[in-house]
Amino acid sequence: MAKYFDVHPENPQQRTITNVAESIRSGSLVAYPTDSCYALGCQLGSRDGLSRIRAIRNLDDRHHFTLMCQNFAQLGQFVHIDNDVFRTVKASTPGQYTFILPATKEVPRQLLHPKKKTVGVRIPDHPVVQALLGELGEPLLSSTLLLPDEAEPLTQGWEIKERLDHEVDIVIDSGDCGTEPTTVIDFSGGELEIVRRGAGDISRFE
């Protein structure tokens, strides 16, 4: 059964955050709220966690996973980013955007798009996730908690606990965080491509 933590959305309890981070380092899979919707997350190098996320969401090897980063300095360790893209991404973070960029050698190979060698990165604007990332000291491998054949992501912690009780190890509940996933911008092809229109304002990219 999944452990259930009720965490304050603006002032997360440090003891709980520390416990969750320790569990993630030990291989736990967590369902957690972000500034767009709920996500599934595990330690960056966890093959088991990656497999479990793929199974829950029924994903193939072409799916772009996201590295949830605490800040821009951390993001820069995991993707190649030129000056023009740097300015655009910097101006849009933290926020409700995911950026697809060429990965550095710091990214485990199993996370890369098999042909493009790219990965998604994002910096969330949510106190709970920021606290968790600060405690972890590294990105959280993540994917939107959108179940197969469902139109919208799960958004209530108690419902996630009920439905995924035997598939995840931890559920963090910080209240409703919305149902709209991030806006996804792909910079890997040389020109900006809007892959998904979501919660982030698209006007600055058009």
Coordinates of C-alpha atoms in Angstrom, one line a residue:
M1 CA 0.0 0.0 0.0
A2 CA 1.2 3.5 -0.8
K3 CA 2.1 5.9 2.0
Y4 CA 0.0 9.0 2.0
F5 CA 1.4 12.4 3.1
D6 CA -0.8 15.5 3.5
V7 CA 1.7 18.4 2.8
H8 CA 1.0 22.1 3.2
P9 CA 1.0 23.6 -0.4
E10 CA 3.0 26.7 0.6
N11 CA 4.9 25.7 3.7
P12 CA 5.7 22.0 3.3
Q13 CA 6.7 20.2 6.5
Q14 CA 10.5 19.6 6.3
R15 CA 10.4 16.3 8.2
T16 CA 7.9 14.9 5.6
I17 CA 10.0 16.2 2.7
T18 CA 13.1 14.6 4.1
N19 CA 11.3 11.3 4.6
V20 CA 10.0 11.3 1.0
A21 CA 13.4 12.2 -0.4
E22 CA 15.0 9.4 1.5
S23 CA 12.4 7.0 0.1
I24 CA 13.0 8.2 -3.4
R25 CA 16.7 7.5 -3.0
S26 CA 15.8 4.0 -1.9
G27 CA 13.8 3.3 -5.0
S28 CA 10.3 4.6 -4.2
L29 CA 7.9 5.8 -6.9
V30 CA 6.0 8.9 -5.9
A31 CA 2.9 10.7 -7.1
Y32 CA 3.3 14.4 -6.4
P33 CA 1.6 17.7 -7.3
T34 CA 3.2 20.3 -9.5
D35 CA 2.2 23.8 -10.8
S36 CA 0.3 22.2 -13.7
C37 CA -1.0 18.8 -12.6
Y38 CA 0.1 15.6 -10.7
A39 CA 3.2 13.7 -11.9
L40 CA 4.9 10.4 -11.3
G41 CA 8.5 10.6 -10.1
C42 CA 11.5 8.5 -9.2
Q43 CA 15.2 8.8 -8.8
L44 CA 17.1 9.8 -11.9
G45 CA 19.0 6.5 -12.4
S46 CA 16.2 4.1 -11.3
R47 CA 15.6 1.5 -14.0
D48 CA 12.8 0.0 -11.9
G49 CA 11.1 3.3 -11.4
L50 CA 11.3 4.1 -15.1
S51 CA 9.8 0.7 -15.9
R52 CA 7.0 1.2 -13.4
I53 CA 6.1 4.6 -14.8
R54 CA 6.0 3.1 -18.3
A55 CA 3.7 0.3 -17.1
I56 CA 1.3 2.6 -15.3
R57 CA 1.0 5.0 -18.3
N58 CA 1.5 2.3 -21.0
L59 CA 4.3 4.3 -22.7
D60 CA 6.5 3.2 -25.5
D61 CA 10.2 4.0 -25.9
R62 CA 9.5 7.2 -27.9
H63 CA 8.0 9.0 -25.0
H64 CA 9.9 12.0 -23.7
F65 CA 10.4 11.8 -20.0
T66 CA 11.0 15.0 -18.0
L67 CA 13.8 15.9 -15.7
M68 CA 12.1 18.0 -13.0
C69 CA 14.9 20.5 -12.0
Q70 CA 15.2 22.8 -9.0
N71 CA 16.8 25.7 -10.9
F72 CA 18.4 26.8 -14.1
A73 CA 21.9 25.9 -13.0
Q74 CA 20.8 22.3 -12.4
L75 CA 18.9 22.2 -15.7
G76 CA 22.1 23.3 -17.6
Q77 CA 24.0 20.1 -16.4
F78 CA 21.6 17.8 -18.3
V79 CA 20.9 19.5 -21.6
H80 CA 22.8 21.4 -24.3
I81 CA 21.5 24.9 -24.7
D82 CA 22.7 27.7 -27.0
N83 CA 22.6 31.4 -26.2
D84 CA 19.3 32.1 -28.0
V85 CA 17.5 29.2 -26.4
F86 CA 19.1 30.0 -23.1
R87 CA 17.5 33.5 -23.0
T88 CA 14.1 32.1 -24.0
V89 CA 14.1 29.3 -21.5
K90 CA 15.5 31.5 -18.7
A91 CA 12.7 34.0 -19.3
S92 CA 10.0 31.2 -19.0
T93 CA 11.2 29.5 -15.8
P94 CA 10.1 28.6 -13.3
G95 CA 6.7 27.9 -14.8
Q96 CA 4.3 25.6 -16.6
Y97 CA 6.6 24.7 -19.5
T98 CA 8.6 21.6 -20.5
F99 CA 11.5 22.1 -23.0
I100 CA 12.8 19.3 -25.2
L101 CA 16.6 19.7 -25.7
P102 CA 19.6 17.6 -26.7
A103 CA 20.8 15.7 -23.6
T104 CA 24.3 15.7 -22.1
K105 CA 26.1 12.6 -21.0
E106 CA 24.8 13.2 -17.5
V107 CA 21.4 11.8 -18.6
P108 CA 21.0 8.0 -18.3
R109 CA 20.8 6.5 -21.7
Q110 CA 17.4 4.7 -21.0
L111 CA 15.8 8.2 -20.6
L112 CA 16.7 9.4 -24.0
H113 CA 14.5 9.5 -27.1
P114 CA 16.0 6.6 -29.1
K115 CA 16.5 8.6 -32.3
K116 CA 16.8 12.2 -31.2
K117 CA 18.9 11.7 -28.0
T118 CA 16.8 14.4 -26.4
V119 CA 15.1 14.7 -23.0
G120 CA 12.4 17.0 -21.5
V121 CA 13.4 19.4 -18.8
R122 CA 11.4 21.8 -16.6
I123 CA 11.6 24.0 -13.5
P124 CA 8.3 23.9 -11.6
D125 CA 6.9 26.9 -9.7
H126 CA 5.5 24.9 -6.8
P127 CA 6.8 25.1 -3.2
V128 CA 6.4 21.4 -2.4
V129 CA 8.3 20.2 -5.5
Q130 CA 10.9 22.9 -5.0
A131 CA 11.4 21.7 -1.4
L132 CA 11.6 18.1 -2.5
L133 CA 14.1 18.9 -5.3
G134 CA 16.2 20.9 -2.8
E135 CA 16.4 17.9 -0.5
L136 CA 17.2 15.4 -3.3
G137 CA 20.0 17.6 -4.7
E138 CA 19.3 16.2 -8.2
P139 CA 16.4 16.2 -10.8
L140 CA 13.4 14.0 -10.3
L141 CA 12.7 11.7 -13.3
S142 CA 9.0 12.5 -14.0
S143 CA 6.0 12.0 -16.2
T144 CA 2.5 13.5 -16.1
L145 CA 0.1 11.3 -14.2
L146 CA -2.2 10.6 -17.1
L147 CA -3.6 7.1 -17.1
P148 CA -4.1 5.2 -20.4
D149 CA -7.4 6.0 -22.2
E150 CA -8.2 8.9 -19.9
A151 CA -8.6 12.4 -21.2
E152 CA -7.3 14.3 -18.1
P153 CA -4.6 13.7 -15.5
L154 CA -5.7 12.6 -12.0
T155 CA -5.7 15.7 -9.7
Q156 CA -6.9 14.6 -6.3
G157 CA -4.5 13.0 -3.9
W158 CA -7.1 10.7 -2.3
E159 CA -8.2 9.5 -5.7
I160 CA -4.6 8.7 -6.7
K161 CA -4.2 6.8 -3.4
E162 CA -7.3 4.8 -4.1
R163 CA -6.6 4.0 -7.8
L164 CA -2.8 3.5 -7.6
D165 CA -2.5 2.2 -4.1
H166 CA -0.5 -0.9 -5.2
E167 CA 1.4 0.7 -8.1
V168 CA 3.1 3.7 -6.4
D169 CA 4.9 3.8 -3.0
I170 CA 4.1 7.4 -2.0
V171 CA 1.3 9.9 -2.6
I172 CA 1.8 13.5 -1.7
D173 CA -1.4 15.5 -1.3
S174 CA -1.2 19.3 -1.3
G175 CA -4.7 20.0 -2.6
D176 CA -6.0 20.4 -6.1
C177 CA -3.3 21.5 -8.6
G178 CA -5.3 21.5 -11.8
T179 CA -5.7 19.1 -14.7
E180 CA -3.9 20.9 -17.5
P181 CA -0.3 19.6 -18.2
T182 CA 2.6 21.8 -19.2
T183 CA 3.1 23.5 -22.5
V184 CA 5.8 21.5 -24.4
I185 CA 8.3 23.4 -26.5
D186 CA 10.8 21.4 -28.7
F187 CA 14.1 23.3 -29.4
S188 CA 16.0 20.2 -30.5
G189 CA 15.4 20.5 -34.3
G190 CA 17.0 23.9 -34.7
E191 CA 13.7 25.8 -34.8
L192 CA 11.1 26.2 -32.1
E193 CA 8.2 23.7 -32.3
I194 CA 5.2 23.8 -30.1
V195 CA 4.5 20.1 -29.3
R196 CA 1.7 20.6 -26.8
R197 CA -0.4 23.6 -25.9
G198 CA -1.0 23.4 -22.2
A199 CA -1.0 25.4 -19.0
G200 CA 1.9 27.7 -19.9
D201 CA 1.1 30.9 -21.9
I202 CA 2.0 30.1 -25.6
S203 CA 2.0 33.7 -26.8
R204 CA 5.6 34.4 -26.0
F205 CA 6.7 31.6 -28.4
E206 CA 4.4 32.5 -31.4

